[in-house]
């Protein structure tokens, strides 16, 4: 009995490992295909155009029409549409005969209320428009928020900014108001803090109450990765916490977000890194610097090329690359510079590819390469 159970467990774990496959869209010899994280082709380059996977399906073109393929490269939805967008929340927006509509993975059309414009689903909801006002529908095609607001931005952490008249607030995916539209500006929702502007004053929301911070003229969004975000006062930048307290006084010309305990800071024309106590850990000597990845490596730039340093400031990958985010004009949400899950997307000699933490090229170089996507979601 124990042997049977062990075999079943191994089978389950093996199935999970297979289902968690990550694929990257690449362009080679003017055709698009997909590679895995070992640099092997899972789907050979064969498509005129293609997009990154959005979950288990990816948009691809054949004979000037768009359809959707699975991770084996098989057509799940035959190429029949003039334009398509990525799947989100189980639905994709497609254009057929000059009409936009929603389809699911079985190519079935979702019936929805009348709308002046068809918007992508996001976090299980989509915007509908009636004249100048907008509301929300769910994935059943049912209205959960009647069109009454002037604007609703994209959802982050299950919340979206909405505009009512000339002021902004936050609502959740049920269409419920979480932060009333009482502010000239409001930040994205984060468990670590929310900033807002009321009149000319910038501050943070503490238990729903606006708390201004004296002298601040801009605050950037909190993320869920750090309890600190950056703010500007008298043309200098530092870091505040969710209570609106200066943790690191504004002393820098530019800064970027904390991750892995360090943040890039700029003094004059040079960049370095500080820790969350405000102590300089890596001297300001680089022409540019991006945030640290979770693996403890960060891109730094000298002259025109980038390399990677560790948290001690040691250059572990030489300055010989270019780095960027989106290549094909359909930048994926959440795309980052630097290492993601052990690989970094880089450019060298006008070609794109992936390097590992030792600086070794994984697979080969391509005309273009997009970020890896988890196809199990």
mmCIF file of C-alpha atoms in Angstrom:
data_model
loop_
_atom_site.group_PDB
_atom_site.id
_atom_site.type_symbol
_atom_site.label_atom_id
_atom_site.label_comp_id
_atom_site.label_asym_id
_atom_site.label_seq_id
_atom_site.Cartn_x
_atom_site.Cartn_y
_atom_site.Cartn_z
ATOM 1 C CA UNK A 1 0.000 0.000 0.000
ATOM 2 C CA UNK A 2 2.869 2.357 0.900
ATOM 3 C CA UNK A 3 4.496 1.707 -2.498
ATOM 4 C CA UNK A 4 1.280 2.558 -4.351
ATOM 5 C CA UNK A 5 0.905 5.766 -2.324
ATOM 6 C CA UNK A 6 4.512 6.787 -3.031
ATOM 7 C CA UNK A 7 4.046 6.163 -6.744
ATOM 8 C CA UNK A 8 0.856 8.241 -6.723
ATOM 9 C CA UNK A 9 2.636 11.063 -4.912
ATOM 10 C CA UNK A 10 5.499 11.042 -7.424
ATOM 11 C CA UNK A 11 2.963 11.069 -10.252
ATOM 12 C CA UNK A 12 1.153 14.053 -8.741
ATOM 13 C CA UNK A 13 4.398 15.963 -8.187
ATOM 14 C CA UNK A 14 5.530 15.166 -11.716
ATOM 15 C CA UNK A 15 2.251 16.365 -13.129
ATOM 16 C CA UNK A 16 2.537 19.587 -11.122
ATOM 17 C CA UNK A 17 6.057 20.181 -12.406
ATOM 18 C CA UNK A 18 4.933 19.723 -15.999
ATOM 19 C CA UNK A 19 1.881 21.958 -15.577
ATOM 20 C CA UNK A 20 4.032 24.771 -14.156
ATOM 21 C CA UNK A 21 5.902 25.155 -17.439
ATOM 22 C CA UNK A 22 7.134 28.644 -18.269
ATOM 23 C CA UNK A 23 7.488 29.650 -21.904
ATOM 24 C CA UNK A 24 8.984 32.687 -23.624
ATOM 25 C CA UNK A 25 8.011 34.071 -27.009
ATOM 26 C CA UNK A 26 10.993 34.435 -29.362
ATOM 27 C CA UNK A 27 11.489 35.547 -32.944
ATOM 28 C CA UNK A 28 13.972 33.661 -35.119
ATOM 29 C CA UNK A 29 14.415 34.009 -38.885
ATOM 30 C CA UNK A 30 11.360 36.291 -38.921
ATOM 31 C CA UNK A 31 9.084 33.625 -37.425
ATOM 32 C CA UNK A 32 7.714 33.342 -33.889
ATOM 33 C CA UNK A 33 8.000 30.347 -31.585
ATOM 34 C CA UNK A 34 8.340 29.519 -27.872
ATOM 35 C CA UNK A 35 11.182 28.220 -25.708
ATOM 36 C CA UNK A 36 11.340 26.769 -22.194
ATOM 37 C CA UNK A 37 13.743 27.889 -19.456
ATOM 38 C CA UNK A 38 16.380 25.431 -20.672
ATOM 39 C CA UNK A 39 16.460 27.301 -23.978
ATOM 40 C CA UNK A 40 14.809 24.430 -25.878
ATOM 41 C CA UNK A 41 12.103 25.012 -28.436
ATOM 42 C CA UNK A 42 8.752 23.759 -27.165
ATOM 43 C CA UNK A 43 6.983 25.258 -30.171
ATOM 44 C CA UNK A 44 9.159 25.725 -33.234
ATOM 45 C CA UNK A 45 9.175 29.166 -34.934
ATOM 46 C CA UNK A 46 6.349 28.970 -37.458
ATOM 47 C CA UNK A 47 3.977 31.888 -36.939
ATOM 48 C CA UNK A 48 3.792 35.148 -38.875
ATOM 49 C CA UNK A 49 2.973 36.944 -35.642
ATOM 50 C CA UNK A 50 2.326 35.777 -32.098
ATOM 51 C CA UNK A 51 1.912 37.040 -28.546
ATOM 52 C CA UNK A 52 3.158 35.722 -25.224
ATOM 53 C CA UNK A 53 1.039 33.130 -23.456
ATOM 54 C CA UNK A 54 -1.697 34.439 -21.188
ATOM 55 C CA UNK A 55 -2.227 31.360 -19.072
ATOM 56 C CA UNK A 56 -2.628 28.215 -21.140
ATOM 57 C CA UNK A 57 -3.294 29.970 -24.470
ATOM 58 C CA UNK A 58 -1.369 32.323 -26.741
ATOM 59 C CA UNK A 59 -2.568 34.372 -29.695
ATOM 60 C CA UNK A 60 -0.946 33.518 -33.033
ATOM 61 C CA UNK A 61 -1.474 34.517 -36.663
ATOM 62 C CA UNK A 62 -1.842 32.388 -39.780
ATOM 63 C CA UNK A 63 -2.827 33.662 -43.218
ATOM 64 C CA UNK A 64 -3.449 37.154 -41.766
ATOM 65 C CA UNK A 65 -6.003 35.849 -39.224
ATOM 66 C CA UNK A 66 -5.609 35.426 -35.482
ATOM 67 C CA UNK A 67 -6.442 32.417 -33.354
ATOM 68 C CA UNK A 68 -5.129 30.799 -30.160
ATOM 69 C CA UNK A 69 -2.732 27.909 -29.607
ATOM 70 C CA UNK A 70 -2.015 25.718 -26.573
ATOM 71 C CA UNK A 71 1.395 24.892 -25.093
ATOM 72 C CA UNK A 72 1.827 22.091 -27.635
ATOM 73 C CA UNK A 73 1.427 24.555 -30.501
ATOM 74 C CA UNK A 74 -1.974 23.128 -31.491
ATOM 75 C CA UNK A 75 -4.781 25.400 -32.591
ATOM 76 C CA UNK A 76 -7.407 25.502 -29.854
ATOM 77 C CA UNK A 77 -9.244 28.350 -31.550
ATOM 78 C CA UNK A 78 -8.711 28.386 -35.294
ATOM 79 C CA UNK A 79 -7.326 31.574 -36.873
ATOM 80 C CA UNK A 80 -10.487 33.438 -37.797
ATOM 81 C CA UNK A 81 -10.291 36.838 -36.114
ATOM 82 C CA UNK A 82 -9.010 40.150 -37.455
ATOM 83 C CA UNK A 83 -7.573 41.214 -34.100
ATOM 84 C CA UNK A 84 -7.342 39.631 -30.665
ATOM 85 C CA UNK A 85 -6.214 40.527 -27.169
ATOM 86 C CA UNK A 86 -4.788 38.307 -24.463
ATOM 87 C CA UNK A 87 -6.938 36.053 -22.288
ATOM 88 C CA UNK A 88 -7.649 37.417 -18.834
ATOM 89 C CA UNK A 89 -10.042 35.989 -16.242
ATOM 90 C CA UNK A 90 -11.031 33.294 -18.757
ATOM 91 C CA UNK A 91 -11.990 35.618 -21.620
ATOM 92 C CA UNK A 92 -10.318 37.332 -24.557
ATOM 93 C CA UNK A 93 -11.532 40.312 -26.567
ATOM 94 C CA UNK A 94 -11.621 39.574 -30.321
ATOM 95 C CA UNK A 95 -12.575 41.485 -33.452
ATOM 96 C CA UNK A 96 -14.694 39.785 -36.111
ATOM 97 C CA UNK A 97 -16.611 41.512 -38.903
ATOM 98 C CA UNK A 98 -15.845 44.916 -37.358
ATOM 99 C CA UNK A 99 -17.421 43.830 -34.052
ATOM 100 C CA UNK A 100 -15.570 43.366 -30.757
ATOM 101 C CA UNK A 101 -16.752 40.634 -28.410
ATOM 102 C CA UNK A 102 -15.656 38.299 -25.608
ATOM 103 C CA UNK A 103 -14.847 34.637 -26.172
ATOM 104 C CA UNK A 104 -13.818 31.884 -23.748
ATOM 105 C CA UNK A 105 -11.285 29.100 -24.338
ATOM 106 C CA UNK A 106 -14.010 27.051 -26.088
ATOM 107 C CA UNK A 107 -14.558 29.946 -28.526
ATOM 108 C CA UNK A 108 -18.007 30.598 -27.051
ATOM 109 C CA UNK A 109 -19.276 34.180 -27.010
ATOM 110 C CA UNK A 110 -20.123 35.795 -23.686
ATOM 111 C CA UNK A 111 -23.427 37.625 -23.620
ATOM 112 C CA UNK A 112 -23.012 41.025 -21.987
ATOM 113 C CA UNK A 113 -25.068 44.184 -21.489
ATOM 114 C CA UNK A 114 -24.924 46.775 -24.252
ATOM 115 C CA UNK A 115 -21.716 48.828 -24.090
ATOM 116 C CA UNK A 116 -20.280 51.602 -26.225
ATOM 117 C CA UNK A 117 -16.833 49.997 -26.022
ATOM 118 C CA UNK A 118 -15.545 46.517 -25.174
ATOM 119 C CA UNK A 119 -12.772 46.493 -22.557
ATOM 120 C CA UNK A 120 -10.470 43.652 -21.464
ATOM 121 C CA UNK A 121 -11.320 41.664 -18.358
ATOM 122 C CA UNK A 122 -9.035 42.348 -15.422
ATOM 123 C CA UNK A 123 -9.170 40.597 -12.043
ATOM 124 C CA UNK A 124 -12.486 39.013 -12.992
ATOM 125 C CA UNK A 125 -14.256 42.224 -14.038
ATOM 126 C CA UNK A 126 -14.490 44.385 -17.155
ATOM 127 C CA UNK A 127 -15.519 47.965 -17.755
ATOM 128 C CA UNK A 128 -18.706 48.771 -19.640
ATOM 129 C CA UNK A 129 -19.463 52.220 -21.052
ATOM 130 C CA UNK A 130 -22.771 54.018 -21.474
ATOM 131 C CA UNK A 131 -22.176 57.426 -23.009
ATOM 132 C CA UNK A 132 -19.720 59.241 -20.755
ATOM 133 C CA UNK A 133 -20.202 56.962 -17.746
ATOM 134 C CA UNK A 134 -18.630 53.583 -16.990
ATOM 135 C CA UNK A 135 -19.385 50.636 -14.716
ATOM 136 C CA UNK A 136 -18.360 46.987 -14.308
ATOM 137 C CA UNK A 137 -19.492 43.510 -15.358
ATOM 138 C CA UNK A 138 -18.322 40.138 -14.036
ATOM 139 C CA UNK A 139 -17.312 36.993 -15.939
ATOM 140 C CA UNK A 140 -20.954 35.867 -16.029
ATOM 141 C CA UNK A 141 -21.666 38.933 -18.143
ATOM 142 C CA UNK A 142 -23.741 40.446 -15.335
ATOM 143 C CA UNK A 143 -23.586 44.095 -14.334
ATOM 144 C CA UNK A 144 -22.120 44.490 -10.848
ATOM 145 C CA UNK A 145 -21.696 48.275 -11.038
ATOM 146 C CA UNK A 146 -24.057 50.375 -13.127
ATOM 147 C CA UNK A 147 -22.268 52.941 -15.320
ATOM 148 C CA UNK A 148 -21.977 56.024 -13.113
ATOM 149 C CA UNK A 149 -18.273 56.924 -12.897
ATOM 150 C CA UNK A 150 -16.160 58.941 -15.309
ATOM 151 C CA UNK A 151 -13.139 56.639 -15.356
ATOM 152 C CA UNK A 152 -11.896 53.352 -13.876
ATOM 153 C CA UNK A 153 -8.203 52.488 -14.134
ATOM 154 C CA UNK A 154 -6.682 48.986 -14.192
ATOM 155 C CA UNK A 155 -6.873 46.788 -11.113
ATOM 156 C CA UNK A 156 -3.849 46.329 -8.848
ATOM 157 C CA UNK A 157 -4.004 44.033 -5.838
ATOM 158 C CA UNK A 158 -7.750 43.674 -6.365
ATOM 159 C CA UNK A 159 -8.441 47.417 -6.380
ATOM 160 C CA UNK A 160 -8.763 50.111 -9.039
ATOM 161 C CA UNK A 161 -8.708 53.891 -9.079
ATOM 162 C CA UNK A 162 -12.006 55.471 -10.107
ATOM 163 C CA UNK A 163 -12.886 59.033 -11.013
ATOM 164 C CA UNK A 164 -16.162 60.669 -9.988
ATOM 165 C CA UNK A 165 -16.356 64.179 -11.372
ATOM 166 C CA UNK A 166 -12.918 65.700 -10.795
ATOM 167 C CA UNK A 167 -11.788 63.569 -7.866
ATOM 168 C CA UNK A 168 -10.464 60.039 -7.372
ATOM 169 C CA UNK A 169 -10.976 57.088 -5.044
ATOM 170 C CA UNK A 170 -10.488 53.308 -4.966
ATOM 171 C CA UNK A 171 -12.966 50.492 -5.491
ATOM 172 C CA UNK A 172 -12.705 46.693 -5.275
ATOM 173 C CA UNK A 173 -13.664 43.970 -7.763
ATOM 174 C CA UNK A 174 -17.213 43.922 -6.382
ATOM 175 C CA UNK A 175 -17.610 47.543 -7.432
ATOM 176 C CA UNK A 176 -17.628 48.627 -3.786
ATOM 177 C CA UNK A 177 -15.990 51.904 -2.802
ATOM 178 C CA UNK A 178 -12.980 51.295 -0.543
ATOM 179 C CA UNK A 179 -11.604 54.850 -0.607
ATOM 180 C CA UNK A 180 -14.179 57.598 -1.347
ATOM 181 C CA UNK A 181 -13.525 59.805 -4.370
ATOM 182 C CA UNK A 182 -12.403 62.750 -2.252
ATOM 183 C CA UNK A 183 -8.920 63.236 -3.683
ATOM 184 C CA UNK A 184 -7.278 65.045 -6.577
ATOM 185 C CA UNK A 185 -4.931 62.052 -6.858
ATOM 186 C CA UNK A 186 -4.781 58.644 -5.202
ATOM 187 C CA UNK A 187 -2.164 55.886 -5.299
ATOM 188 C CA UNK A 188 -2.561 52.209 -6.117
ATOM 189 C CA UNK A 189 -3.811 49.985 -3.327
ATOM 190 C CA UNK A 190 -1.090 48.237 -1.318
ATOM 191 C CA UNK A 191 -1.078 46.481 2.035
ATOM 192 C CA UNK A 192 1.923 48.670 2.925
ATOM 193 C CA UNK A 193 0.239 52.007 2.363
ATOM 194 C CA UNK A 194 -1.822 54.270 0.113
ATOM 195 C CA UNK A 195 -0.866 57.833 -0.768
ATOM 196 C CA UNK A 196 -3.210 60.594 -1.898
ATOM 197 C CA UNK A 197 -3.335 64.287 -2.736
ATOM 198 C CA UNK A 198 -6.017 66.559 -1.312
ATOM 199 C CA UNK A 199 -5.901 70.071 -2.663
ATOM 200 C CA UNK A 200 -2.197 70.900 -2.758
ATOM 201 C CA UNK A 201 -1.290 68.555 0.098
ATOM 202 C CA UNK A 202 0.247 65.106 -0.364
ATOM 203 C CA UNK A 203 -0.117 62.512 2.360
ATOM 204 C CA UNK A 204 -1.091 58.949 3.260
ATOM 205 C CA UNK A 205 -4.345 57.275 4.258
ATOM 206 C CA UNK A 206 -4.259 55.830 7.782
ATOM 207 C CA UNK A 207 -7.370 53.804 8.630
ATOM 208 C CA UNK A 208 -9.166 55.747 5.922
ATOM 209 C CA UNK A 209 -8.121 59.153 7.266
ATOM 210 C CA UNK A 210 -5.983 61.472 5.148
ATOM 211 C CA UNK A 211 -2.766 62.469 6.911
ATOM 212 C CA UNK A 212 -0.793 65.190 5.081
ATOM 213 C CA UNK A 213 3.023 65.234 5.081
ATOM 214 C CA UNK A 214 4.494 68.718 5.327
ATOM 215 C CA UNK A 215 6.652 69.858 2.413
ATOM 216 C CA UNK A 216 6.033 66.844 0.167
ATOM 217 C CA UNK A 217 5.188 67.594 -3.476
ATOM 218 C CA UNK A 218 5.029 64.033 -4.857
ATOM 219 C CA UNK A 219 4.694 60.465 -3.572
ATOM 220 C CA UNK A 220 5.134 57.267 -5.559
ATOM 221 C CA UNK A 221 3.127 54.060 -5.119
ATOM 222 C CA UNK A 222 3.789 51.665 -2.294
ATOM 223 C CA UNK A 223 4.368 48.085 -3.406
ATOM 224 C CA UNK A 224 3.760 44.866 -1.505
ATOM 225 C CA UNK A 225 7.496 44.125 -1.474
ATOM 226 C CA UNK A 226 8.650 46.886 0.870
ATOM 227 C CA UNK A 227 7.130 48.866 3.760
ATOM 228 C CA UNK A 228 8.752 51.992 2.276
ATOM 229 C CA UNK A 229 8.028 54.104 -0.767
ATOM 230 C CA UNK A 230 9.759 57.176 -2.103
ATOM 231 C CA UNK A 231 8.648 60.789 -1.909
ATOM 232 C CA UNK A 232 9.989 64.192 -2.952
ATOM 233 C CA UNK A 233 10.469 67.365 -0.953
ATOM 234 C CA UNK A 234 12.358 70.507 -2.037
ATOM 235 C CA UNK A 235 13.558 68.711 -5.193
ATOM 236 C CA UNK A 236 15.177 65.927 -3.177
ATOM 237 C CA UNK A 237 13.941 62.378 -2.700
ATOM 238 C CA UNK A 238 13.835 60.038 0.280
ATOM 239 C CA UNK A 239 11.643 57.266 1.684
ATOM 240 C CA UNK A 240 8.530 57.274 3.862
ATOM 241 C CA UNK A 241 6.564 54.510 5.565
ATOM 242 C CA UNK A 242 2.819 53.845 5.528
ATOM 243 C CA UNK A 243 2.319 56.250 8.441
ATOM 244 C CA UNK A 244 3.777 59.104 6.426
ATOM 245 C CA UNK A 245 6.981 59.266 8.475
ATOM 246 C CA UNK A 246 10.341 59.992 6.857
ATOM 247 C CA UNK A 247 12.450 56.869 7.380
ATOM 248 C CA UNK A 248 15.195 58.062 5.031
ATOM 249 C CA UNK A 249 15.408 61.834 4.727
ATOM 250 C CA UNK A 250 15.115 63.413 1.239
ATOM 251 C CA UNK A 251 18.743 63.756 0.195
ATOM 252 C CA UNK A 252 18.911 62.206 -3.281
ATOM 253 C CA UNK A 253 18.285 63.531 -6.782
ATOM 254 C CA UNK A 254 16.552 60.312 -7.902
ATOM 255 C CA UNK A 255 15.722 56.970 -6.321
ATOM 256 C CA UNK A 256 14.033 53.697 -7.217
ATOM 257 C CA UNK A 257 12.109 51.183 -5.140
ATOM 258 C CA UNK A 258 13.467 48.912 -2.436
ATOM 259 C CA UNK A 259 13.683 45.209 -3.130
ATOM 260 C CA UNK A 260 15.756 42.538 -1.389
ATOM 261 C CA UNK A 261 16.557 45.194 1.219
ATOM 262 C CA UNK A 262 18.337 47.660 -1.099
ATOM 263 C CA UNK A 263 17.279 50.608 -3.274
ATOM 264 C CA UNK A 264 19.074 52.458 -6.105
ATOM 265 C CA UNK A 265 19.834 56.137 -5.348
ATOM 266 C CA UNK A 266 21.225 58.895 -7.521
ATOM 267 C CA UNK A 267 23.563 61.727 -6.565
ATOM 268 C CA UNK A 268 24.441 64.064 -9.411
ATOM 269 C CA UNK A 269 25.071 61.792 -12.381
ATOM 270 C CA UNK A 270 25.965 58.650 -10.458
ATOM 271 C CA UNK A 271 23.972 55.783 -8.953
ATOM 272 C CA UNK A 272 24.575 53.480 -6.006
ATOM 273 C CA UNK A 273 22.519 51.581 -3.414
ATOM 274 C CA UNK A 274 21.344 52.135 0.166
ATOM 275 C CA UNK A 275 19.743 49.821 2.715
ATOM 276 C CA UNK A 276 16.474 50.438 4.581
ATOM 277 C CA UNK A 277 18.378 52.279 7.330
ATOM 278 C CA UNK A 278 19.591 54.782 4.770
ATOM 279 C CA UNK A 279 23.166 53.482 4.917
ATOM 280 C CA UNK A 280 25.126 53.491 1.668
ATOM 281 C CA UNK A 281 25.975 49.877 0.846
ATOM 282 C CA UNK A 282 27.246 50.293 -2.734
ATOM 283 C CA UNK A 283 28.968 53.554 -3.633
ATOM 284 C CA UNK A 284 27.366 55.929 -6.136
ATOM 285 C CA UNK A 285 29.629 55.308 -9.121
ATOM 286 C CA UNK A 286 27.387 53.934 -11.869
ATOM 287 C CA UNK A 287 25.808 55.769 -14.758
ATOM 288 C CA UNK A 288 22.488 54.016 -14.016
ATOM 289 C CA UNK A 289 21.128 51.289 -11.750
ATOM 290 C CA UNK A 290 17.940 49.249 -11.498
ATOM 291 C CA UNK A 291 16.353 47.551 -8.486
ATOM 292 C CA UNK A 292 17.687 44.315 -7.049
ATOM 293 C CA UNK A 293 15.988 41.092 -8.050
ATOM 294 C CA UNK A 294 14.964 38.571 -5.417
ATOM 295 C CA UNK A 295 18.105 36.560 -6.196
ATOM 296 C CA UNK A 296 20.329 39.403 -4.957
ATOM 297 C CA UNK A 297 21.566 40.693 -8.323
ATOM 298 C CA UNK A 298 20.947 44.149 -9.786
ATOM 299 C CA UNK A 299 21.618 45.661 -13.238
ATOM 300 C CA UNK A 300 24.148 48.526 -13.239
ATOM 301 C CA UNK A 301 25.351 50.604 -16.168
ATOM 302 C CA UNK A 302 28.718 52.015 -17.190
ATOM 303 C CA UNK A 303 28.943 54.039 -20.389
ATOM 304 C CA UNK A 304 26.304 52.416 -22.637
ATOM 305 C CA UNK A 305 26.264 48.833 -21.394
ATOM 306 C CA UNK A 306 24.889 46.961 -18.392
ATOM 307 C CA UNK A 307 26.239 44.291 -16.068
ATOM 308 C CA UNK A 308 25.066 42.843 -12.753
ATOM 309 C CA UNK A 309 26.345 43.333 -9.202
ATOM 310 C CA UNK A 310 25.633 41.379 -6.040
ATOM 311 C CA UNK A 311 24.539 42.937 -2.722
ATOM 312 C CA UNK A 312 28.165 43.543 -1.754
ATOM 313 C CA UNK A 313 28.722 45.592 -4.898
ATOM 314 C CA UNK A 314 30.834 42.924 -6.605
ATOM 315 C CA UNK A 315 30.456 42.862 -10.390
ATOM 316 C CA UNK A 316 29.472 39.251 -11.068
ATOM 317 C CA UNK A 317 28.361 39.602 -14.709
ATOM 318 C CA UNK A 318 30.458 41.914 -16.948
ATOM 319 C CA UNK A 319 29.228 45.168 -18.499
ATOM 320 C CA UNK A 320 28.428 43.904 -21.986
ATOM 321 C CA UNK A 321 24.635 43.925 -22.329
ATOM 322 C CA UNK A 322 21.648 46.091 -23.014
ATOM 323 C CA UNK A 323 18.459 45.524 -21.013
ATOM 324 C CA UNK A 324 14.866 46.518 -21.600
ATOM 325 C CA UNK A 325 11.282 45.380 -21.064
ATOM 326 C CA UNK A 326 8.911 44.967 -24.035
ATOM 327 C CA UNK A 327 10.185 44.174 -27.521
ATOM 328 C CA UNK A 328 7.130 43.637 -29.670
ATOM 329 C CA UNK A 329 4.852 46.456 -28.624
ATOM 330 C CA UNK A 330 2.591 44.404 -26.350
ATOM 331 C CA UNK A 331 4.445 44.823 -23.080
ATOM 332 C CA UNK A 332 3.257 42.338 -20.508
ATOM 333 C CA UNK A 333 2.001 43.558 -17.178
ATOM 334 C CA UNK A 334 4.623 43.089 -14.486
ATOM 335 C CA UNK A 335 7.539 42.868 -16.844
ATOM 336 C CA UNK A 336 10.756 43.812 -15.055
ATOM 337 C CA UNK A 337 14.351 44.552 -15.887
ATOM 338 C CA UNK A 338 16.978 42.244 -14.444
ATOM 339 C CA UNK A 339 16.609 38.693 -13.186
ATOM 340 C CA UNK A 340 13.239 36.987 -12.882
ATOM 341 C CA UNK A 341 13.234 33.465 -11.450
ATOM 342 C CA UNK A 342 16.899 32.912 -12.238
ATOM 343 C CA UNK A 343 17.078 34.326 -15.781
ATOM 344 C CA UNK A 344 17.615 37.826 -17.172
ATOM 345 C CA UNK A 345 16.607 38.976 -20.642
ATOM 346 C CA UNK A 346 19.459 40.885 -22.282
ATOM 347 C CA UNK A 347 20.605 42.218 -25.637
ATOM 348 C CA UNK A 348 24.044 41.766 -27.187
ATOM 349 C CA UNK A 349 25.228 42.492 -30.736
ATOM 350 C CA UNK A 350 21.668 43.459 -31.750
ATOM 351 C CA UNK A 351 20.227 40.118 -30.629
ATOM 352 C CA UNK A 352 18.174 39.153 -27.577
ATOM 353 C CA UNK A 353 18.436 36.171 -25.270
ATOM 354 C CA UNK A 354 18.557 34.973 -21.667
ATOM 355 C CA UNK A 355 21.471 34.584 -19.295
ATOM 356 C CA UNK A 356 21.593 32.691 -16.013
ATOM 357 C CA UNK A 357 23.104 33.911 -12.746
ATOM 358 C CA UNK A 358 26.558 32.814 -13.909
ATOM 359 C CA UNK A 359 26.269 34.968 -17.030
ATOM 360 C CA UNK A 360 25.934 31.968 -19.333
ATOM 361 C CA UNK A 361 23.595 32.200 -22.314
ATOM 362 C CA UNK A 362 20.633 29.834 -22.042
ATOM 363 C CA UNK A 363 19.852 28.393 -25.459
ATOM 364 C CA UNK A 364 20.856 30.853 -28.189
ATOM 365 C CA UNK A 365 20.433 34.459 -29.324
ATOM 366 C CA UNK A 366 17.251 35.588 -31.123
ATOM 367 C CA UNK A 367 15.993 38.509 -33.158
ATOM 368 C CA UNK A 368 13.675 39.265 -30.255
ATOM 369 C CA UNK A 369 12.688 37.634 -26.996
ATOM 370 C CA UNK A 370 9.892 38.338 -24.519
ATOM 371 C CA UNK A 371 9.743 37.524 -20.804
ATOM 372 C CA UNK A 372 8.880 34.032 -19.597
ATOM 373 C CA UNK A 373 5.241 33.395 -18.691
ATOM 374 C CA UNK A 374 3.804 30.754 -16.365
ATOM 375 C CA UNK A 375 1.415 28.767 -18.576
ATOM 376 C CA UNK A 376 -0.205 26.832 -15.714
ATOM 377 C CA UNK A 377 -2.380 29.763 -14.614
#
